[in-house]
């Protein structure tokens, strides 16, 4: 976890001024983050990001003019290392897919205000973060319609590719073991090897990787 003395520099963009002020108060009350600026539109997000280069951009999606997704796409095109965490009231599959496609570091729902600081700290540490409402639907939402995954390009075996597909389909280790006639321990070992090969943290990241590279 981020040490108290090491500040995260945050940029907040939300079209509701009261929400932006509330977020600033919540974030700075944690003691390990400071808010560099607040904005209220996608176009402002792009300008403020260029000016401040924050550690993390916390941004709404639906805003007047340029949306948060459009702003995020433009920012990430200019700076692929940008850490963008979307905070929105819209738990919409298409928005979530687009956020993943453009390279956002997370997608959380506004009602979970207690989870905002932990989410920011996780993103600062290099993790990808999703709110509970989003995580529950990821396996189904990211489940591929086709199995056109060129696993050889990533140094994976056919068995490992099959396990990745099972993870993307939302199967548990036990279900994967039953489907592929393996022990649960073997499945766990396979998943650990796959995560190491692809330099990924967890099953959620693995499902996202499959969706983006299939």
PDB file of N, CA, C and O in Angstrom, residues 127-188:
ATOM      1  N   UNK A 127      -2.089  -1.979 -10.402  1.00  0.00           N
ATOM      2  CA  UNK A 127      -3.183  -2.923 -10.567  1.00  0.00           C
ATOM      3  C   UNK A 127      -4.291  -2.339 -11.450  1.00  0.00           C
ATOM      4  O   UNK A 127      -4.380  -1.128 -11.640  1.00  0.00           O
ATOM      5  N   UNK A 128      -5.135  -3.231 -11.967  1.00  0.00           N
ATOM      6  CA  UNK A 128      -6.347  -2.835 -12.657  1.00  0.00           C
ATOM      7  C   UNK A 128      -7.501  -3.070 -11.699  1.00  0.00           C
ATOM      8  O   UNK A 128      -7.582  -4.114 -11.064  1.00  0.00           O
ATOM      9  N   UNK A 129      -8.402  -2.091 -11.571  1.00  0.00           N
ATOM     10  CA  UNK A 129      -9.403  -2.118 -10.513  1.00  0.00           C
ATOM     11  C   UNK A 129     -10.817  -2.037 -11.094  1.00  0.00           C
ATOM     12  O   UNK A 129     -11.088  -1.231 -11.985  1.00  0.00           O
ATOM     13  N   UNK A 130     -11.698  -2.877 -10.540  1.00  0.00           N
ATOM     14  CA  UNK A 130     -13.103  -2.826 -10.923  1.00  0.00           C
ATOM     15  C   UNK A 130     -13.961  -2.891  -9.669  1.00  0.00           C
ATOM     16  O   UNK A 130     -13.642  -3.609  -8.728  1.00  0.00           O
ATOM     17  N   UNK A 131     -15.063  -2.138  -9.665  1.00  0.00           N
ATOM     18  CA  UNK A 131     -16.004  -2.205  -8.554  1.00  0.00           C
ATOM     19  C   UNK A 131     -16.671  -3.571  -8.507  1.00  0.00           C
ATOM     20  O   UNK A 131     -16.688  -4.306  -9.490  1.00  0.00           O
ATOM     21  N   UNK A 132     -17.245  -3.897  -7.344  1.00  0.00           N
ATOM     22  CA  UNK A 132     -17.862  -5.213  -7.172  1.00  0.00           C
ATOM     23  C   UNK A 132     -18.949  -5.488  -8.202  1.00  0.00           C
ATOM     24  O   UNK A 132     -19.072  -6.596  -8.709  1.00  0.00           O
ATOM     25  N   UNK A 133     -19.736  -4.451  -8.519  1.00  0.00           N
ATOM     26  CA  UNK A 133     -20.819  -4.645  -9.493  1.00  0.00           C
ATOM     27  C   UNK A 133     -20.268  -4.991 -10.868  1.00  0.00           C
ATOM     28  O   UNK A 133     -20.917  -5.686 -11.650  1.00  0.00           O
ATOM     29  N   UNK A 134     -19.078  -4.483 -11.175  1.00  0.00           N
ATOM     30  CA  UNK A 134     -18.466  -4.737 -12.483  1.00  0.00           C
ATOM     31  C   UNK A 134     -17.798  -6.105 -12.508  1.00  0.00           C
ATOM     32  O   UNK A 134     -17.963  -6.874 -13.453  1.00  0.00           O
ATOM     33  N   UNK A 135     -17.069  -6.438 -11.437  1.00  0.00           N
ATOM     34  CA  UNK A 135     -16.343  -7.713 -11.375  1.00  0.00           C
ATOM     35  C   UNK A 135     -17.287  -8.896 -11.549  1.00  0.00           C
ATOM     36  O   UNK A 135     -16.977  -9.862 -12.248  1.00  0.00           O
ATOM     37  N   UNK A 136     -18.456  -8.808 -10.936  1.00  0.00           N
ATOM     38  CA  UNK A 136     -19.412  -9.913 -11.005  1.00  0.00           C
ATOM     39  C   UNK A 136     -19.839 -10.222 -12.431  1.00  0.00           C
ATOM     40  O   UNK A 136     -20.203 -11.359 -12.742  1.00  0.00           O
ATOM     41  N   UNK A 137     -19.797  -9.218 -13.308  1.00  0.00           N
ATOM     42  CA  UNK A 137     -20.279  -9.423 -14.672  1.00  0.00           C
ATOM     43  C   UNK A 137     -19.165  -9.579 -15.695  1.00  0.00           C
ATOM     44  O   UNK A 137     -19.425  -9.874 -16.861  1.00  0.00           O
ATOM     45  N   UNK A 138     -17.915  -9.383 -15.273  1.00  0.00           N
ATOM     46  CA  UNK A 138     -16.808  -9.445 -16.232  1.00  0.00           C
ATOM     47  C   UNK A 138     -16.706 -10.769 -16.985  1.00  0.00           C
ATOM     48  O   UNK A 138     -16.572 -10.767 -18.207  1.00  0.00           O
ATOM     49  N   UNK A 139     -16.757 -11.929 -16.283  1.00  0.00           N
ATOM     50  CA  UNK A 139     -16.589 -13.182 -17.030  1.00  0.00           C
ATOM     51  C   UNK A 139     -17.590 -13.343 -18.162  1.00  0.00           C
ATOM     52  O   UNK A 139     -17.223 -13.702 -19.282  1.00  0.00           O
ATOM     53  N   UNK A 140     -18.870 -13.047 -17.882  1.00  0.00           N
ATOM     54  CA  UNK A 140     -19.890 -13.171 -18.923  1.00  0.00           C
ATOM     55  C   UNK A 140     -19.685 -12.119 -20.010  1.00  0.00           C
ATOM     56  O   UNK A 140     -19.768 -12.404 -21.198  1.00  0.00           O
ATOM     57  N   UNK A 141     -19.366 -10.900 -19.585  1.00  0.00           N
ATOM     58  CA  UNK A 141     -19.242  -9.811 -20.541  1.00  0.00           C
ATOM     59  C   UNK A 141     -18.040  -9.986 -21.462  1.00  0.00           C
ATOM     60  O   UNK A 141     -18.091  -9.662 -22.642  1.00  0.00           O
ATOM     61  N   UNK A 142     -16.948 -10.532 -20.920  1.00  0.00           N
ATOM     62  CA  UNK A 142     -15.730 -10.693 -21.698  1.00  0.00           C
ATOM     63  C   UNK A 142     -15.627 -12.060 -22.354  1.00  0.00           C
ATOM     64  O   UNK A 142     -14.668 -12.344 -23.056  1.00  0.00           O
ATOM     65  N   UNK A 143     -16.635 -12.903 -22.131  1.00  0.00           N
ATOM     66  CA  UNK A 143     -16.597 -14.242 -22.710  1.00  0.00           C
ATOM     67  C   UNK A 143     -16.567 -14.147 -24.225  1.00  0.00           C
ATOM     68  O   UNK A 143     -17.431 -13.529 -24.838  1.00  0.00           O
ATOM     69  N   UNK A 144     -15.556 -14.703 -24.878  1.00  0.00           N
ATOM     70  CA  UNK A 144     -15.398 -14.544 -26.319  1.00  0.00           C
ATOM     71  C   UNK A 144     -16.420 -15.354 -27.105  1.00  0.00           C
ATOM     72  O   UNK A 144     -16.830 -16.419 -26.687  1.00  0.00           O
ATOM     73  N   UNK A 145     -16.816 -14.829 -28.243  1.00  0.00           N
ATOM     74  CA  UNK A 145     -17.734 -15.540 -29.128  1.00  0.00           C
ATOM     75  C   UNK A 145     -16.983 -16.513 -30.030  1.00  0.00           C
ATOM     76  O   UNK A 145     -17.538 -17.466 -30.522  1.00  0.00           O
ATOM     77  N   UNK A 146     -15.704 -16.245 -30.233  1.00  0.00           N
ATOM     78  CA  UNK A 146     -14.896 -17.113 -31.086  1.00  0.00           C
ATOM     79  C   UNK A 146     -13.623 -17.481 -30.336  1.00  0.00           C
ATOM     80  O   UNK A 146     -13.215 -16.802 -29.416  1.00  0.00           O
ATOM     81  N   UNK A 147     -12.984 -18.550 -30.758  1.00  0.00           N
ATOM     82  CA  UNK A 147     -11.769 -18.981 -30.083  1.00  0.00           C
ATOM     83  C   UNK A 147     -10.534 -18.695 -30.939  1.00  0.00           C
ATOM     84  O   UNK A 147      -9.600 -19.476 -30.995  1.00  0.00           O
ATOM     85  N   UNK A 148     -10.536 -17.548 -31.605  1.00  0.00           N
ATOM     86  CA  UNK A 148      -9.430 -17.210 -32.489  1.00  0.00           C
ATOM     87  C   UNK A 148      -8.282 -16.545 -31.754  1.00  0.00           C
ATOM     88  O   UNK A 148      -7.946 -15.390 -32.020  1.00  0.00           O
ATOM     89  N   UNK A 149      -7.698 -17.268 -30.809  1.00  0.00           N
ATOM     90  CA  UNK A 149      -6.632 -16.720 -29.972  1.00  0.00           C
ATOM     91  C   UNK A 149      -5.306 -17.334 -30.400  1.00  0.00           C
ATOM     92  O   UNK A 149      -5.097 -18.539 -30.294  1.00  0.00           O
ATOM     93  N   UNK A 150      -4.414 -16.506 -30.929  1.00  0.00           N
ATOM     94  CA  UNK A 150      -3.125 -17.006 -31.429  1.00  0.00           C
ATOM     95  C   UNK A 150      -2.177 -17.200 -30.245  1.00  0.00           C
ATOM     96  O   UNK A 150      -1.258 -16.411 -30.011  1.00  0.00           O
ATOM     97  N   UNK A 151      -2.395 -18.289 -29.498  1.00  0.00           N
ATOM     98  CA  UNK A 151      -1.666 -18.483 -28.246  1.00  0.00           C
ATOM     99  C   UNK A 151      -0.166 -18.679 -28.455  1.00  0.00           C
ATOM    100  O   UNK A 151       0.640 -18.355 -27.602  1.00  0.00           O
ATOM    101  N   UNK A 152       0.224 -19.209 -29.631  1.00  0.00           N
ATOM    102  CA  UNK A 152       1.652 -19.459 -29.873  1.00  0.00           C
ATOM    103  C   UNK A 152       2.458 -18.165 -29.830  1.00  0.00           C
ATOM    104  O   UNK A 152       3.631 -18.164 -29.438  1.00  0.00           O
ATOM    105  N   UNK A 153       1.821 -17.071 -30.221  1.00  0.00           N
ATOM    106  CA  UNK A 153       2.525 -15.777 -30.250  1.00  0.00           C
ATOM    107  C   UNK A 153       2.985 -15.351 -28.854  1.00  0.00           C
ATOM    108  O   UNK A 153       3.886 -14.533 -28.710  1.00  0.00           O
ATOM    109  N   UNK A 154       2.345 -15.897 -27.820  1.00  0.00           N
ATOM    110  CA  UNK A 154       2.641 -15.484 -26.449  1.00  0.00           C
ATOM    111  C   UNK A 154       3.415 -16.563 -25.687  1.00  0.00           C
ATOM    112  O   UNK A 154       3.533 -16.502 -24.464  1.00  0.00           O
ATOM    113  N   UNK A 155       3.923 -17.539 -26.411  1.00  0.00           N
ATOM    114  CA  UNK A 155       4.700 -18.602 -25.778  1.00  0.00           C
ATOM    115  C   UNK A 155       3.866 -19.544 -24.934  1.00  0.00           C
ATOM    116  O   UNK A 155       4.363 -20.158 -23.986  1.00  0.00           O
ATOM    117  N   UNK A 156       2.580 -19.657 -25.273  1.00  0.00           N
ATOM    118  CA  UNK A 156       1.677 -20.511 -24.519  1.00  0.00           C
ATOM    119  C   UNK A 156       1.481 -21.853 -25.218  1.00  0.00           C
ATOM    120  O   UNK A 156       1.570 -21.947 -26.438  1.00  0.00           O
ATOM    121  N   UNK A 157       1.185 -22.869 -24.432  1.00  0.00           N
ATOM    122  CA  UNK A 157       0.864 -24.174 -25.002  1.00  0.00           C
ATOM    123  C   UNK A 157      -0.631 -24.244 -25.280  1.00  0.00           C
ATOM    124  O   UNK A 157      -1.414 -23.400 -24.810  1.00  0.00           O
ATOM    125  N   UNK A 158      -1.036 -25.257 -26.037  1.00  0.00           N
ATOM    126  CA  UNK A 158      -2.453 -25.435 -26.335  1.00  0.00           C
ATOM    127  C   UNK A 158      -3.253 -25.663 -25.048  1.00  0.00           C
ATOM    128  O   UNK A 158      -4.374 -25.161 -24.902  1.00  0.00           O
ATOM    129  N   UNK A 159      -2.663 -26.399 -24.100  1.00  0.00           N
ATOM    130  CA  UNK A 159      -3.333 -26.643 -22.825  1.00  0.00           C
ATOM    131  C   UNK A 159      -3.525 -25.337 -22.055  1.00  0.00           C
ATOM    132  O   UNK A 159      -4.595 -25.077 -21.480  1.00  0.00           O
ATOM    133  N   UNK A 160      -2.491 -24.505 -22.046  1.00  0.00           N
ATOM    134  CA  UNK A 160      -2.602 -23.216 -21.356  1.00  0.00           C
ATOM    135  C   UNK A 160      -3.650 -22.334 -22.021  1.00  0.00           C
ATOM    136  O   UNK A 160      -4.413 -21.633 -21.334  1.00  0.00           O
ATOM    137  N   UNK A 161      -3.720 -22.360 -23.339  1.00  0.00           N
ATOM    138  CA  UNK A 161      -4.726 -21.571 -24.063  1.00  0.00           C
ATOM    139  C   UNK A 161      -6.131 -22.029 -23.700  1.00  0.00           C
ATOM    140  O   UNK A 161      -7.041 -21.207 -23.543  1.00  0.00           O
ATOM    141  N   UNK A 162      -6.310 -23.331 -23.547  1.00  0.00           N
ATOM    142  CA  UNK A 162      -7.618 -23.873 -23.163  1.00  0.00           C
ATOM    143  C   UNK A 162      -8.003 -23.410 -21.763  1.00  0.00           C
ATOM    144  O   UNK A 162      -9.160 -23.069 -21.494  1.00  0.00           O
ATOM    145  N   UNK A 163      -7.028 -23.359 -20.870  1.00  0.00           N
ATOM    146  CA  UNK A 163      -7.295 -22.896 -19.507  1.00  0.00           C
ATOM    147  C   UNK A 163      -7.635 -21.407 -19.502  1.00  0.00           C
ATOM    148  O   UNK A 163      -8.546 -20.970 -18.782  1.00  0.00           O
ATOM    149  N   UNK A 164      -6.950 -20.628 -20.328  1.00  0.00           N
ATOM    150  CA  UNK A 164      -7.270 -19.199 -20.427  1.00  0.00           C
ATOM    151  C   UNK A 164      -8.706 -19.017 -20.889  1.00  0.00           C
ATOM    152  O   UNK A 164      -9.449 -18.169 -20.372  1.00  0.00           O
ATOM    153  N   UNK A 165      -9.122 -19.803 -21.876  1.00  0.00           N
ATOM    154  CA  UNK A 165     -10.494 -19.723 -22.376  1.00  0.00           C
ATOM    155  C   UNK A 165     -11.486 -20.036 -21.252  1.00  0.00           C
ATOM    156  O   UNK A 165     -12.510 -19.358 -21.109  1.00  0.00           O
ATOM    157  N   UNK A 166     -11.182 -21.050 -20.453  1.00  0.00           N
ATOM    158  CA  UNK A 166     -12.054 -21.408 -19.331  1.00  0.00           C
ATOM    159  C   UNK A 166     -12.146 -20.270 -18.316  1.00  0.00           C
ATOM    160  O   UNK A 166     -13.222 -19.968 -17.790  1.00  0.00           O
ATOM    161  N   UNK A 167     -11.008 -19.632 -18.022  1.00  0.00           N
ATOM    162  CA  UNK A 167     -11.003 -18.497 -17.093  1.00  0.00           C
ATOM    163  C   UNK A 167     -11.852 -17.363 -17.667  1.00  0.00           C
ATOM    164  O   UNK A 167     -12.655 -16.737 -16.958  1.00  0.00           O
ATOM    165  N   UNK A 168     -11.690 -17.084 -18.956  1.00  0.00           N
ATOM    166  CA  UNK A 168     -12.463 -16.025 -19.610  1.00  0.00           C
ATOM    167  C   UNK A 168     -13.952 -16.344 -19.595  1.00  0.00           C
ATOM    168  O   UNK A 168     -14.787 -15.436 -19.573  1.00  0.00           O
ATOM    169  N   UNK A 169     -14.292 -17.632 -19.576  1.00  0.00           N
ATOM    170  CA  UNK A 169     -15.698 -18.047 -19.514  1.00  0.00           C
ATOM    171  C   UNK A 169     -16.245 -18.016 -18.088  1.00  0.00           C
ATOM    172  O   UNK A 169     -17.407 -18.327 -17.862  1.00  0.00           O
ATOM    173  N   UNK A 170     -15.382 -17.667 -17.125  1.00  0.00           N
ATOM    174  CA  UNK A 170     -15.830 -17.517 -15.741  1.00  0.00           C
ATOM    175  C   UNK A 170     -15.829 -18.787 -14.924  1.00  0.00           C
ATOM    176  O   UNK A 170     -16.430 -18.830 -13.845  1.00  0.00           O
ATOM    177  N   UNK A 171     -15.139 -19.840 -15.392  1.00  0.00           N
ATOM    178  CA  UNK A 171     -15.117 -21.103 -14.656  1.00  0.00           C
ATOM    179  C   UNK A 171     -14.163 -21.026 -13.458  1.00  0.00           C
ATOM    180  O   UNK A 171     -13.116 -20.381 -13.521  1.00  0.00           O
ATOM    181  N   UNK A 172     -14.531 -21.696 -12.377  1.00  0.00           N
ATOM    182  CA  UNK A 172     -13.658 -21.795 -11.203  1.00  0.00           C
ATOM    183  C   UNK A 172     -12.586 -22.850 -11.467  1.00  0.00           C
ATOM    184  O   UNK A 172     -12.668 -23.620 -12.438  1.00  0.00           O
ATOM    185  N   UNK A 173     -11.580 -22.900 -10.583  1.00  0.00           N
ATOM    186  CA  UNK A 173     -10.537 -23.923 -10.735  1.00  0.00           C
ATOM    187  C   UNK A 173     -11.132 -25.331 -10.722  1.00  0.00           C
ATOM    188  O   UNK A 173     -10.716 -26.205 -11.479  1.00  0.00           O
ATOM    189  N   UNK A 174     -12.111 -25.564  -9.844  1.00  0.00           N
ATOM    190  CA  UNK A 174     -12.738 -26.880  -9.773  1.00  0.00           C
ATOM    191  C   UNK A 174     -13.459 -27.223 -11.087  1.00  0.00           C
ATOM    192  O   UNK A 174     -13.356 -28.338 -11.598  1.00  0.00           O
ATOM    193  N   UNK A 175     -14.177 -26.236 -11.619  1.00  0.00           N
ATOM    194  CA  UNK A 175     -14.903 -26.460 -12.872  1.00  0.00           C
ATOM    195  C   UNK A 175     -13.945 -26.709 -14.033  1.00  0.00           C
ATOM    196  O   UNK A 175     -14.194 -27.552 -14.899  1.00  0.00           O
ATOM    197  N   UNK A 176     -12.824 -25.971 -14.036  1.00  0.00           N
ATOM    198  CA  UNK A 176     -11.812 -26.180 -15.080  1.00  0.00           C
ATOM    199  C   UNK A 176     -11.223 -27.582 -14.959  1.00  0.00           C
ATOM    200  O   UNK A 176     -11.038 -28.290 -15.950  1.00  0.00           O
ATOM    201  N   UNK A 177     -10.932 -27.984 -13.723  1.00  0.00           N
ATOM    202  CA  UNK A 177     -10.358 -29.312 -13.486  1.00  0.00           C
ATOM    203  C   UNK A 177     -11.298 -30.408 -13.993  1.00  0.00           C
ATOM    204  O   UNK A 177     -10.860 -31.370 -14.650  1.00  0.00           O
ATOM    205  N   UNK A 178     -12.591 -30.242 -13.705  1.00  0.00           N
ATOM    206  CA  UNK A 178     -13.565 -31.245 -14.150  1.00  0.00           C
ATOM    207  C   UNK A 178     -13.684 -31.267 -15.673  1.00  0.00           C
ATOM    208  O   UNK A 178     -13.759 -32.336 -16.285  1.00  0.00           O
ATOM    209  N   UNK A 179     -13.671 -30.086 -16.262  1.00  0.00           N
ATOM    210  CA  UNK A 179     -13.833 -30.002 -17.715  1.00  0.00           C
ATOM    211  C   UNK A 179     -12.639 -30.580 -18.456  1.00  0.00           C
ATOM    212  O   UNK A 179     -12.791 -31.252 -19.489  1.00  0.00           O
ATOM    213  N   UNK A 180     -11.432 -30.333 -17.944  1.00  0.00           N
ATOM    214  CA  UNK A 180     -10.214 -30.740 -18.650  1.00  0.00           C
ATOM    215  C   UNK A 180      -9.581 -32.011 -18.069  1.00  0.00           C
ATOM    216  O   UNK A 180      -8.482 -32.396 -18.478  1.00  0.00           O
ATOM    217  N   UNK A 181     -10.269 -32.632 -17.098  1.00  0.00           N
ATOM    218  CA  UNK A 181      -9.783 -33.879 -16.494  1.00  0.00           C
ATOM    219  C   UNK A 181      -8.406 -33.692 -15.852  1.00  0.00           C
ATOM    220  O   UNK A 181      -7.491 -34.485 -16.058  1.00  0.00           O
ATOM    221  N   UNK A 182      -8.289 -32.613 -15.076  1.00  0.00           N
ATOM    222  CA  UNK A 182      -7.062 -32.313 -14.352  1.00  0.00           C
ATOM    223  C   UNK A 182      -7.387 -32.204 -12.870  1.00  0.00           C
ATOM    224  O   UNK A 182      -8.547 -32.089 -12.485  1.00  0.00           O
ATOM    225  N   UNK A 183      -6.365 -32.199 -12.033  1.00  0.00           N
ATOM    226  CA  UNK A 183      -6.593 -31.931 -10.613  1.00  0.00           C
ATOM    227  C   UNK A 183      -6.651 -30.416 -10.406  1.00  0.00           C
ATOM    228  O   UNK A 183      -6.128 -29.644 -11.213  1.00  0.00           O
ATOM    229  N   UNK A 184      -7.291 -29.998  -9.301  1.00  0.00           N
ATOM    230  CA  UNK A 184      -7.362 -28.556  -9.009  1.00  0.00           C
ATOM    231  C   UNK A 184      -5.969 -27.976  -8.801  1.00  0.00           C
ATOM    232  O   UNK A 184      -5.689 -26.839  -9.203  1.00  0.00           O
ATOM    233  N   UNK A 185      -5.088 -28.773  -8.167  1.00  0.00           N
ATOM    234  CA  UNK A 185      -3.720 -28.302  -7.959  1.00  0.00           C
ATOM    235  C   UNK A 185      -3.002 -28.052  -9.270  1.00  0.00           C
ATOM    236  O   UNK A 185      -2.274 -27.061  -9.416  1.00  0.00           O
ATOM    237  N   UNK A 186      -3.220 -28.937 -10.252  1.00  0.00           N
ATOM    238  CA  UNK A 186      -2.599 -28.761 -11.563  1.00  0.00           C
ATOM    239  C   UNK A 186      -3.133 -27.507 -12.245  1.00  0.00           C
ATOM    240  O   UNK A 186      -2.376 -26.741 -12.857  1.00  0.00           O
ATOM    241  N   UNK A 187      -4.441 -27.274 -12.110  1.00  0.00           N
ATOM    242  CA  UNK A 187      -5.042 -26.071 -12.698  1.00  0.00           C
ATOM    243  C   UNK A 187      -4.439 -24.825 -12.059  1.00  0.00           C
ATOM    244  O   UNK A 187      -4.081 -23.868 -12.759  1.00  0.00           O
ATOM    245  N   UNK A 188      -4.310 -24.830 -10.723  1.00  0.00           N
ATOM    246  CA  UNK A 188      -3.702 -23.677 -10.048  1.00  0.00           C
ATOM    247  C   UNK A 188      -2.286 -23.431 -10.545  1.00  0.00           C
ATOM    248  O   UNK A 188      -1.880 -22.283 -10.783  1.00  0.00           O
TER     249      UNK A 188
END
